[in-house]
Short mmCIF file of C-alpha atoms in Angstrom, two decimals:
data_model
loop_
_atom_site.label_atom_id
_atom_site.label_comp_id
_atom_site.label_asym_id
_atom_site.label_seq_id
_atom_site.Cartn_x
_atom_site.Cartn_y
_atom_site.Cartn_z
CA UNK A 257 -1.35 -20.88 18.90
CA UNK A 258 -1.86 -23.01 22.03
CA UNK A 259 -3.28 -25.95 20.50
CA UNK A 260 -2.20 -28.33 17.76
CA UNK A 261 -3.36 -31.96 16.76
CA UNK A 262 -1.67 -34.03 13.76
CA UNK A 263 -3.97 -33.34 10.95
CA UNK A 264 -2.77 -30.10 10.50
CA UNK A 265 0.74 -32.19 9.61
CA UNK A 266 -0.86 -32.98 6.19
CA UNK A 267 -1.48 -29.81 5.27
CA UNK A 268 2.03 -28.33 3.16
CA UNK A 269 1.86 -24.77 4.63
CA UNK A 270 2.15 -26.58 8.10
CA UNK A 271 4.85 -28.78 6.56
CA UNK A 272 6.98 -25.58 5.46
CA UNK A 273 6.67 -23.56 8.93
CA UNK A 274 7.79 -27.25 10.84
CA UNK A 275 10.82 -27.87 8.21
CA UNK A 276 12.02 -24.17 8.32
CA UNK A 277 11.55 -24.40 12.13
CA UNK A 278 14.02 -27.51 11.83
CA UNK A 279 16.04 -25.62 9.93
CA UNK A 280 16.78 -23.05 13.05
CA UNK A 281 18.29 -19.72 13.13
CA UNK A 282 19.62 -19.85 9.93
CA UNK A 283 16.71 -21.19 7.78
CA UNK A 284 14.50 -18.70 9.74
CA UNK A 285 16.63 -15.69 9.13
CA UNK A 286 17.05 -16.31 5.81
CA UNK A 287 13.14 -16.96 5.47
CA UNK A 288 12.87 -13.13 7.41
CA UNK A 289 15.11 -11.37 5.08
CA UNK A 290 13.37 -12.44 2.30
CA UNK A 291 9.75 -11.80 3.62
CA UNK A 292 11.17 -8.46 4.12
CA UNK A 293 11.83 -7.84 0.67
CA UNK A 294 9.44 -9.64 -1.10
CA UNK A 295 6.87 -7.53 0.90
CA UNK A 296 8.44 -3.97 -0.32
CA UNK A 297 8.86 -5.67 -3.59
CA UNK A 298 4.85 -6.55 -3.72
CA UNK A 299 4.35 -2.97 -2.59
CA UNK A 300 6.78 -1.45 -4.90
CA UNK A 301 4.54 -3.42 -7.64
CA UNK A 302 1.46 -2.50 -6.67
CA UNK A 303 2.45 1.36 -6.76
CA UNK A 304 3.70 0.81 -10.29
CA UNK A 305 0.75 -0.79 -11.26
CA UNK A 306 -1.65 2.27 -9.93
CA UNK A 307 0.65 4.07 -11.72
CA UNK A 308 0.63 2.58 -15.06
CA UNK A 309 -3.36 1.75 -15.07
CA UNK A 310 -3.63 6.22 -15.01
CA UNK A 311 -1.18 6.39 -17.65
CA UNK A 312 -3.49 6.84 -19.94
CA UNK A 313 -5.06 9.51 -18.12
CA UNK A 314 -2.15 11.17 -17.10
CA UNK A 315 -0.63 11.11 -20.60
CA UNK A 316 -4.02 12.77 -21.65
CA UNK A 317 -3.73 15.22 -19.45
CA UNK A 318 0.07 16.53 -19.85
CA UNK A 319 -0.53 17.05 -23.23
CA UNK A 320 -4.05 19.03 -22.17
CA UNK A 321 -1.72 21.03 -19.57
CA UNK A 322 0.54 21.78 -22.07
CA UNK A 323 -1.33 22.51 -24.45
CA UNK A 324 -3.07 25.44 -22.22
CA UNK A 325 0.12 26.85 -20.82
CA UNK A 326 1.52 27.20 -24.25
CA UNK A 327 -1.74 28.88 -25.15
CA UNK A 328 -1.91 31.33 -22.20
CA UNK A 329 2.37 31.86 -22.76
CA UNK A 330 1.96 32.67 -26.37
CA UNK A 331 -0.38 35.64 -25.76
CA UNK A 332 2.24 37.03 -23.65
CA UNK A 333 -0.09 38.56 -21.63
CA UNK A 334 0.46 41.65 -19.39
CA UNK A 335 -1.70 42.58 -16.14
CA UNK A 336 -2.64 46.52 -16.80
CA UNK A 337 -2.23 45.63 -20.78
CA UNK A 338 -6.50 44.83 -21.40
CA UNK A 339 -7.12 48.27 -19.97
CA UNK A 340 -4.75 49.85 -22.16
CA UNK A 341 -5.98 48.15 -25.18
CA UNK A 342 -9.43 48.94 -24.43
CA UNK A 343 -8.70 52.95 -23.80
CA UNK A 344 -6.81 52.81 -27.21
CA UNK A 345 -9.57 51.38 -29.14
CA UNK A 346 -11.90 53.75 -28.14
CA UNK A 347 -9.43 56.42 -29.39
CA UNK A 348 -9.48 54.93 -32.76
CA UNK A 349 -12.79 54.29 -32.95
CA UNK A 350 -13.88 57.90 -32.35
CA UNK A 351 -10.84 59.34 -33.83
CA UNK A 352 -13.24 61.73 -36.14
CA UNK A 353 -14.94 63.17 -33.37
CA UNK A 354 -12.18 63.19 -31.63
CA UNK A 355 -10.10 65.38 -34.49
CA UNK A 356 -13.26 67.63 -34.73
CA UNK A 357 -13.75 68.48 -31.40
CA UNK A 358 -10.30 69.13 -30.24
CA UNK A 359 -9.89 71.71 -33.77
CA UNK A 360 -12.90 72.96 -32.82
CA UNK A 361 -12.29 73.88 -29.27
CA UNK A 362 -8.43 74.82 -29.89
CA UNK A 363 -9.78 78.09 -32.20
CA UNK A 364 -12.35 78.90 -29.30
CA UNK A 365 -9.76 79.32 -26.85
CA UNK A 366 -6.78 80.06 -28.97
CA UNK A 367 -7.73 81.46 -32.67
CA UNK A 368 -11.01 82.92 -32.29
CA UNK A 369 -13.62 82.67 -35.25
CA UNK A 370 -16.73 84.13 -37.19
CA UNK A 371 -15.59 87.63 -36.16
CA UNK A 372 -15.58 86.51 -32.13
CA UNK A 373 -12.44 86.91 -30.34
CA UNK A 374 -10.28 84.05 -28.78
CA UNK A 375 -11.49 83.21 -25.28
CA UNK A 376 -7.66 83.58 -24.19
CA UNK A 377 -7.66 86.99 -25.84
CA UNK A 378 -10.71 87.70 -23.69
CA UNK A 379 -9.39 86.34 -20.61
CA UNK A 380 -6.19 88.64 -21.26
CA UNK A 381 -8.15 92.01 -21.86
CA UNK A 382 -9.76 91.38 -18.50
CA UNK A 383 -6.81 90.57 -16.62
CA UNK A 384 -4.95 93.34 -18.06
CA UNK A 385 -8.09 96.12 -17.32
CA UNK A 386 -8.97 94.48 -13.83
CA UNK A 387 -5.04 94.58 -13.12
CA UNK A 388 -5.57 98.67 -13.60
CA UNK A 389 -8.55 98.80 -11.49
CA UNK A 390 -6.69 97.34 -8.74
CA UNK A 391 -4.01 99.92 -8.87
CA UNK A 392 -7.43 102.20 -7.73
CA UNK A 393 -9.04 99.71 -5.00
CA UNK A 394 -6.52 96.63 -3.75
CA UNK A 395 -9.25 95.01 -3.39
CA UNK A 396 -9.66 94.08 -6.90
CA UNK A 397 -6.17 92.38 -6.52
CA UNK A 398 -7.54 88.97 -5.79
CA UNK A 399 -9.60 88.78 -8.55
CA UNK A 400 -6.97 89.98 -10.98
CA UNK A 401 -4.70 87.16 -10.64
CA UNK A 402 -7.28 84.55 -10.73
CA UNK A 403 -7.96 86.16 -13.93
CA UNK A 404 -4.83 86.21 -15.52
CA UNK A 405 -3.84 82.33 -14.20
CA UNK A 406 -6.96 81.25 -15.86
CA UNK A 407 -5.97 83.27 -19.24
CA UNK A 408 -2.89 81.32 -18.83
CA UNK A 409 -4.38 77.64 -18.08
CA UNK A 410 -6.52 78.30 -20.85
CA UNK A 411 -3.49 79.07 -23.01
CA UNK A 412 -2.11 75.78 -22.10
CA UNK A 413 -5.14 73.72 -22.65
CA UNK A 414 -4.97 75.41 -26.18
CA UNK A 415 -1.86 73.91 -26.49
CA UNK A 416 -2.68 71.04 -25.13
CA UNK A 417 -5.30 70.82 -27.38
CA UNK A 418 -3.03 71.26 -30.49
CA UNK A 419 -0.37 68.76 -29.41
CA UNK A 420 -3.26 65.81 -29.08
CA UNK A 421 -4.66 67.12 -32.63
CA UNK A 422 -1.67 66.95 -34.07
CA UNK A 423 -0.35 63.45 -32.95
CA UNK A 424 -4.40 61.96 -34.06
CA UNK A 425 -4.19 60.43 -37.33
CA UNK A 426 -6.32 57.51 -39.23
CA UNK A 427 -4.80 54.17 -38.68
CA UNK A 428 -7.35 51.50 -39.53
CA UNK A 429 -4.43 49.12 -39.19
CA UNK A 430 -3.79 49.84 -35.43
CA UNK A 431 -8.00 49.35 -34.53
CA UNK A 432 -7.76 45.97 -36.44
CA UNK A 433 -4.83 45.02 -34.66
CA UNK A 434 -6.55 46.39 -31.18
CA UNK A 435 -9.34 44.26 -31.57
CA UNK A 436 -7.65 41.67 -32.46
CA UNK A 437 -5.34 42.17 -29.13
CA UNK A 438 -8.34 42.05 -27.38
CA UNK A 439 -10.43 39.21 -29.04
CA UNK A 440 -7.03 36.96 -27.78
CA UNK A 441 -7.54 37.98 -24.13
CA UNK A 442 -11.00 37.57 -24.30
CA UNK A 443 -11.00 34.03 -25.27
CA UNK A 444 -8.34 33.36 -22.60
CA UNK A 445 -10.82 34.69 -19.72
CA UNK A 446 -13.57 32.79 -21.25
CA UNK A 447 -11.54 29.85 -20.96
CA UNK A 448 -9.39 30.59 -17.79
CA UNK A 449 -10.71 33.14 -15.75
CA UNK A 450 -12.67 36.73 -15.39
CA UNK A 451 -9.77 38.95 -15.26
CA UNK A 452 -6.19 38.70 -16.76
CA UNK A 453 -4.66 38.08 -13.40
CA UNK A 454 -7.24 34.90 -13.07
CA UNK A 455 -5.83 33.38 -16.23
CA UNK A 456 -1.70 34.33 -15.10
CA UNK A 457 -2.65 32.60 -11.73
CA UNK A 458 -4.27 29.66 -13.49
CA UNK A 459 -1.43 29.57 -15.59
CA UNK A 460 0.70 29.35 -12.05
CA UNK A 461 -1.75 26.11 -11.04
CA UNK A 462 -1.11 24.53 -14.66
CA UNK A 463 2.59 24.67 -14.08
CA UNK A 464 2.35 22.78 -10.38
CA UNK A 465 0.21 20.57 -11.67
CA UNK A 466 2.58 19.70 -14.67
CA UNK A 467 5.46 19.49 -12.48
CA UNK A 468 3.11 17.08 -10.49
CA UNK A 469 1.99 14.99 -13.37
CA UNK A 470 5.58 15.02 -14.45
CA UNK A 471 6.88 13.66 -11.10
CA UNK A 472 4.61 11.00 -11.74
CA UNK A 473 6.39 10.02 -15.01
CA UNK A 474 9.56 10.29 -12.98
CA UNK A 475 8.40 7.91 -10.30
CA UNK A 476 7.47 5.34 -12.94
CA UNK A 477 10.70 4.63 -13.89
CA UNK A 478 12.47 4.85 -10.64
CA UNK A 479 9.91 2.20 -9.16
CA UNK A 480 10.94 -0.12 -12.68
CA UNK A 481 14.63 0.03 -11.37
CA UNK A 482 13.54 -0.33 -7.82
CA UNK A 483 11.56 -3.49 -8.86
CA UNK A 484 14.77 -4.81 -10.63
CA UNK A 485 16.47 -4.29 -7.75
CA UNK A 486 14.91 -6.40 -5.20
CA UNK A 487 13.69 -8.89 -7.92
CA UNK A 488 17.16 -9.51 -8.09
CA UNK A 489 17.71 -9.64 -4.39
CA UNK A 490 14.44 -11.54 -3.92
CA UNK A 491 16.07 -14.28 -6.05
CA UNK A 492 19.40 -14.68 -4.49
CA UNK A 493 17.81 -14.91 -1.20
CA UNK A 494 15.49 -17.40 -2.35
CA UNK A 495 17.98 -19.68 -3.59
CA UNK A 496 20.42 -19.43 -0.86
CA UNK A 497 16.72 -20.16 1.28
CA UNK A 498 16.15 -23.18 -1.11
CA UNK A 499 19.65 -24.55 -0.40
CA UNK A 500 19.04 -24.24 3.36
CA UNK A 501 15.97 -25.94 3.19
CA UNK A 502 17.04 -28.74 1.30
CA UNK A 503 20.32 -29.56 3.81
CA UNK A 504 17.02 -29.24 6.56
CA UNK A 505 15.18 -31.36 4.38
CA UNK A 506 17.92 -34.20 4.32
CA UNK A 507 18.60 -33.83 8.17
CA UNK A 508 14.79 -33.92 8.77
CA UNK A 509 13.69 -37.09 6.64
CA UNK A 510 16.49 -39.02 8.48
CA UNK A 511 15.43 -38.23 11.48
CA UNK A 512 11.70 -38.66 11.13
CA UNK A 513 12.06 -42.14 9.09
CA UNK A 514 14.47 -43.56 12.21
CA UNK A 515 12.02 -42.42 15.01
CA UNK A 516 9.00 -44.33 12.56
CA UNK A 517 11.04 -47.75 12.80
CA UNK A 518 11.24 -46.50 16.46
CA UNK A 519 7.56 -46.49 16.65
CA UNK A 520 7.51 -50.24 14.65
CA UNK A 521 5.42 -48.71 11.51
CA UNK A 522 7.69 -51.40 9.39
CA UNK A 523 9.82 -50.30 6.22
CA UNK A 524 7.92 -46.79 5.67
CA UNK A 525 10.13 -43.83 4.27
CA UNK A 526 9.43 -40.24 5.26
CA UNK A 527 10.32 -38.15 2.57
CA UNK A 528 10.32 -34.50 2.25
CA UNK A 529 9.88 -32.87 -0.93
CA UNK A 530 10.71 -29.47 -2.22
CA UNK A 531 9.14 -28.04 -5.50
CA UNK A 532 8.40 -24.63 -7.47
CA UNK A 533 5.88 -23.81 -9.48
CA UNK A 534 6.41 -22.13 -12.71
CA UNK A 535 5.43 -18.88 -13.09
CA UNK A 536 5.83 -16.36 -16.30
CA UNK A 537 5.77 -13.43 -13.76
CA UNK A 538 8.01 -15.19 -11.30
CA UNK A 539 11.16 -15.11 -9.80
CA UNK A 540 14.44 -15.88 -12.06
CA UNK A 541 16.29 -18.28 -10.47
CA UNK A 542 17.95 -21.60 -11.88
CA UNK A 543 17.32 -21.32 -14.78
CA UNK A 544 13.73 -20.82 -14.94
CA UNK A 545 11.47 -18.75 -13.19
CA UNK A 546 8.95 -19.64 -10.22
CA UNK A 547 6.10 -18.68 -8.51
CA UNK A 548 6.89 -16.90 -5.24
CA UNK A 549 5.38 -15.58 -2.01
CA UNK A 550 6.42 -14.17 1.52
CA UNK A 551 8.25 -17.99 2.43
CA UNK A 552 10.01 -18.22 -0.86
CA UNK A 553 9.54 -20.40 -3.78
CA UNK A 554 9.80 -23.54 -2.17
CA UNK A 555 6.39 -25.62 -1.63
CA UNK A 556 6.74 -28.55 0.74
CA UNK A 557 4.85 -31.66 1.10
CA UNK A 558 6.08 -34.34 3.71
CA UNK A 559 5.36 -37.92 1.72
CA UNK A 560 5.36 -41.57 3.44
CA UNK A 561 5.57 -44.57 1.57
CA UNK A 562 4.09 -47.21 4.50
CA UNK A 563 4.91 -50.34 2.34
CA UNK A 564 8.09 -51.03 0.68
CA UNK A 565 7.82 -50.57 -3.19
CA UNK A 566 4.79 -47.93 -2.78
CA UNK A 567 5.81 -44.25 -3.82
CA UNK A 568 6.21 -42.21 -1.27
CA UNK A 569 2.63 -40.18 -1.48
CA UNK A 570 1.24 -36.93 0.63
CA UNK A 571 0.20 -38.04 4.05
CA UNK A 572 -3.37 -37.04 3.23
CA UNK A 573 -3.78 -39.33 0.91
CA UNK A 574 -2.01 -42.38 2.26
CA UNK A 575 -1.72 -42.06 6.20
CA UNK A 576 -5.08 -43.38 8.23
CA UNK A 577 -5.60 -41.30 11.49
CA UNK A 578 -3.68 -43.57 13.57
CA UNK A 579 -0.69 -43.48 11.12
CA UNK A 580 -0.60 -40.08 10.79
CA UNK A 581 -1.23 -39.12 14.58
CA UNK A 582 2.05 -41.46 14.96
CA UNK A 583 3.91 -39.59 12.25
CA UNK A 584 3.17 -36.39 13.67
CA UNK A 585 4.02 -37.80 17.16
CA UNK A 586 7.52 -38.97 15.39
CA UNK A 587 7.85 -35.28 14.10
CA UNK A 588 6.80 -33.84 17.61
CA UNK A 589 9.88 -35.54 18.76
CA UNK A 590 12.09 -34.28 16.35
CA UNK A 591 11.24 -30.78 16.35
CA UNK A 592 10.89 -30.74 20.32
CA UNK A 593 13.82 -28.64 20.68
CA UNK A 594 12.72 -26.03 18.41
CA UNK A 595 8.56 -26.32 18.32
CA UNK A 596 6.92 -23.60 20.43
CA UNK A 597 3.40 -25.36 20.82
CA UNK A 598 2.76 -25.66 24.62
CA UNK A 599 -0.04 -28.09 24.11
CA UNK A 600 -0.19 -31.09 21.24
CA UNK A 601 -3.34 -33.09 21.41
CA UNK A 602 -3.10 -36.35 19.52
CA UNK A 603 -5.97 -38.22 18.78
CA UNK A 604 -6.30 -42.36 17.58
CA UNK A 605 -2.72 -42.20 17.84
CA UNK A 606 -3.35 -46.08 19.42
CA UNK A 607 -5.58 -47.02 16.27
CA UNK A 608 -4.43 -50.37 15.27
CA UNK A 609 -1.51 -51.11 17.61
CA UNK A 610 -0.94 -53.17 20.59
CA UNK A 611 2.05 -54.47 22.13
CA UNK A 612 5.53 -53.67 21.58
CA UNK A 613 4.52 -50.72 19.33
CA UNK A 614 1.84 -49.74 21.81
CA UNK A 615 4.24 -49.58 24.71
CA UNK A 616 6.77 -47.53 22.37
CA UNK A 617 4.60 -44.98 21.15
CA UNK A 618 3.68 -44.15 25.21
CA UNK A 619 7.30 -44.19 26.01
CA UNK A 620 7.16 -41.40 23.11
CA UNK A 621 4.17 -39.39 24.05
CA UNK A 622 5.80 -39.63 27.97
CA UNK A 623 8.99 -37.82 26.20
CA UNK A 624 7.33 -35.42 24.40
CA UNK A 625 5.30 -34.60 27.60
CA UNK A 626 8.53 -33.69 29.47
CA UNK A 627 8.57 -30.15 28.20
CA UNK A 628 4.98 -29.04 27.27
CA UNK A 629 1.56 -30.44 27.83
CA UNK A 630 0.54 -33.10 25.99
CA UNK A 631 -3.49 -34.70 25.46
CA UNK A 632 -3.84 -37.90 24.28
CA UNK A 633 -7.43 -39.24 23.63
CA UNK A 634 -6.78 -43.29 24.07
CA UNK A 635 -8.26 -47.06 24.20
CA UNK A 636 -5.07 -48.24 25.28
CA UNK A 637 -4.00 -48.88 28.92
CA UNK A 638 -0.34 -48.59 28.07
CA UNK A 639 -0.61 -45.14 26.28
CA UNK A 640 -3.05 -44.33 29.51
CA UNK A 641 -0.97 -45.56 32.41
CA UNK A 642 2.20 -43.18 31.31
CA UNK A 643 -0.15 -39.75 32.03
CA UNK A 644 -0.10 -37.75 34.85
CA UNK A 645 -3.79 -36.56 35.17
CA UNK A 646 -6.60 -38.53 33.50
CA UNK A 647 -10.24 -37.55 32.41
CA UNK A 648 -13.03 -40.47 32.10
CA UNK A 649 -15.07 -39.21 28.79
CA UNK A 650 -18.20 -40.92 28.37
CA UNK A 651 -21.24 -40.68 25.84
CA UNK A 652 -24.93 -41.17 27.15
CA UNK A 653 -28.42 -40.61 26.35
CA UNK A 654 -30.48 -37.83 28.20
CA UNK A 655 -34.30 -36.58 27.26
CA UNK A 656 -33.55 -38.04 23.85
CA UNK A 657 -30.30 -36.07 23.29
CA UNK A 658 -26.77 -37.48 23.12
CA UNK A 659 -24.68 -35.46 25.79
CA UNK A 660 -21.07 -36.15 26.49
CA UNK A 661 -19.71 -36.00 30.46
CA UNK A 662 -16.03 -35.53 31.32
CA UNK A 663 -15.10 -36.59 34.74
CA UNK A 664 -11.14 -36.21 36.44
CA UNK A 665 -9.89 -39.63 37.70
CA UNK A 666 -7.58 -40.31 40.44
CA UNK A 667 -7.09 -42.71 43.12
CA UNK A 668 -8.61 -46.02 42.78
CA UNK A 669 -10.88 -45.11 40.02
CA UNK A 670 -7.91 -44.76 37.96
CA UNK A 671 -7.03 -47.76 39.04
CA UNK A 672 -10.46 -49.48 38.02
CA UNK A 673 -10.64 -47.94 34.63
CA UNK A 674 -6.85 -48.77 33.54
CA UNK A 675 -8.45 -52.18 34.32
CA UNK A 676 -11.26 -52.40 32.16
CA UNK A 677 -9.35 -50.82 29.64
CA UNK A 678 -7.07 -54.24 30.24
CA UNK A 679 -10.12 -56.74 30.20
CA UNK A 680 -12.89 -55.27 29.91
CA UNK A 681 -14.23 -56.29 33.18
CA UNK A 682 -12.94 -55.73 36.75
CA UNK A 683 -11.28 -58.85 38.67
CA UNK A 684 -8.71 -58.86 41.01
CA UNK A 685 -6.13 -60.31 38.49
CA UNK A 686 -7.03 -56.69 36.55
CA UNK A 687 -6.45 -54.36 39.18
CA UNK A 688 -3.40 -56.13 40.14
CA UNK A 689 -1.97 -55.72 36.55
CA UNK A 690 -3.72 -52.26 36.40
CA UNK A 691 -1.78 -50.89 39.38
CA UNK A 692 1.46 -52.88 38.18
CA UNK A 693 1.35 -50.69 35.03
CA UNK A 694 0.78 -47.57 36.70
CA UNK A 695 3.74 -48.60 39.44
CA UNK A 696 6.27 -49.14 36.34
CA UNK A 697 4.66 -45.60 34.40
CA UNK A 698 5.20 -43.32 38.06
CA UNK A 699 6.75 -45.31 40.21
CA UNK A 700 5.04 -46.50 44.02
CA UNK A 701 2.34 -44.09 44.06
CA UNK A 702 -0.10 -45.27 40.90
CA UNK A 703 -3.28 -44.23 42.89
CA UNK A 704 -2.33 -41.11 43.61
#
């Protein structure tokens, strides 16, 4: 951001970015490592948690899968086998007519019957006496060996004919065991698909899916290791963060509490306090285990006592907005080297001070102006006479609404209002001293 002001100091999130940012390089890359793997370690838990809330569903539905593919594997079924089955069946079940028929038609064309020749017999004669007529006209040549071919294809057939008769027998066994073949595949397409091949090819999406669903199983248990993994990591770097902070802590607290008696805000101590938060689902570190997030398990909370023998308490709760614009402007100074905010505004950082501290805390805010930009909203003529531009903000009355006018000073109205901020009134005695101030603040060009 490109704008701060000291009440954000109270809150403990702000607290833990300015005590890491004490801290430095090390603090920071320590606090970057571990953001790093607590964020693949939240991910890693999330995934396992999707995971785990289907269990119950996938569970349910490996054992369906399985259940189905043993089903369709146990019938063993074969792609041409349904049409075999059903052309044997039909066999059996009209094996009497079947039996008939063929006897029947084997004596017409091979045995004869009821005083009628055999129709091979018949077929011969004619061959044989149209095989003499030829020898008279060729012409009947043709027609002779038609005639004796078909004497012989109907010998054949007769044989045929007798082979298929002899090999048809009753088997009431086999048509049970047909039908029962059959009834199997047809409650496997009523379940599966139309036609054998559907139900081998949904057989081929069952197995996928399995090996799927199993994957799934797979991946539960390598993201439980995974999680172990940089639970464990998580922890060491958060103690070896924890350590840092606390050496930053010490340096930090030091530092702040001598640049307080600096700013003459008595015996107060500046204290900076680390904690954790229990947690059942936490980190394991120390003995215990803590609540964590991406900066650790560390919370801080910078505490002032601002009488001796008062606790030190959180500056929320014990800093007025003068105190605690003058703590932050004690921290400004102490982080200066390492804070990236271009522009600090501080705000009643004059409330309640005069004199020596008045004069110190401008000396301050002069400092702390040296590398970015620095607002102060004052009463004060020191605090006022040590800035480089100045803005007159007044508070009026117009049509019945308040309205608020900023205006740039320079020159001698500068001048004239550093002096009524000195008495109230303008004299010659109070420019005098007005310009004196701003001669010691920039040297011997106040009015410009």
């Amino acid at each position: 951001p490109g704008h701060d002001h000291p009440q954000p100091l109270a809150r403990p999130r702000t607290q833990l970015h300015r005590l890491d940012a004490y801290g430095g390089d090390a603090v920071l890359a320590l606090r970057r490592r571990f953001a790093d793997v607590w964020r693949r370690l939240t991910e890693s838990r999330r995934e396992l948690a999707r995971l785990l809330e289907d269990e119950r569903e996938r569970a349910r539905r490996i054992d369906l899968v399985r259940f189905q593919l043993d089903e369709i594997a146990a019938a063993g079924l074969d792609p041409g086998e349904e049409e075999e089955l059903e052309a044997r069946r039909r066999r059996l079940q009209h094996l009497e007519k079947l039996q008939t028929e063929t006897a029947r038609l084997y004596a017409a064309l091979h045995e004869g019957g009821d005083g009628a020749p055999a129709a091979a017999d018949v077929l011969a004669d004619a061959a044989y006496t149209l095989q003499a007529l030829a020898q008279l006209d060729p012409q009947l040549s043709e027609a002779a060996q038609l005639l004796d071919g078909a004497a012989v294809q109907v010998r054949e057939v007769a044989g045929v004919l007798r082979r298929y008769a002899d090999q048809l027998e009753a088997d009431p066994a086999a048509l049970e065991e047909v039908q029962r073949r059959l009834a199997v595949i047809s409650d496997l397409k009523r379940k599966y698909g139309a036609t054998v091949a559907e139900v081998l090819a949904f057989a081929e999406e069952l197995r996928a899916e399995l090996d799927g669903l199993l994957a799934g199983e797979a991946r539960t248990g390598e993201l439980t290791a995974e999680i172990a993994a940089l639970e464990k990591e998580a922890a060491a770097l958060a103690a070896e963060l924890s350590k840092a902070r606390h050496d930053a802590a010490a340096a930090l607290q030091d530092a702040v509490s001598a640049e307080l008696e600096g700013l003459h805000m008595g015996p107060g101590r500046f204290v900076v306090q680390l904690e954790r938060t229990p947690a059942e689902d936490g980190l394991a570190l120390a003995g215990g285990r803590w609540a964590a997030g991406e900066t650790g398990v560390d919370r801080v909370e910078f505490l002032l006592s601002a009488n001796p023998g008062e606790p030190p308490r959180p500056l929320a709760r014990v800093a007025s907005g003068g105190e605690l614009s003058r703590v932050a402007l004690a921290v400004k100074r102490v982080l200066a080297a390492v804070d990236s905010v271009p522009t600090l505004v501080f705000d009643e950082v004059d409330a309640g001070i005069g004199g020596r501290t008045a004069q110190a805390v401008a000396q301050r805010l002069r400092a702390v102006a040296a590398a970015r930009q620095v607002i102060s909203v004052t009463h004060l003529a020191q605090l006022a006479t040590m800035a480089d531009h100045h803005l007159l903000v007044t508070k009026g009355a117009r049509e019945g609404r308040t309205s608020v006018t900023v205006r740039p000073l320079a020159g001698e109205d500068r001048v004239e209002e550093i002096a009524r901020m000195l008495a109230g009134v303008l004299t010659a005695s109070t420019l005098d001293h007005a310009r004196e101030l701003l001669e010691l603040a920039h040297g011997a060009n106040p009015a410009s």
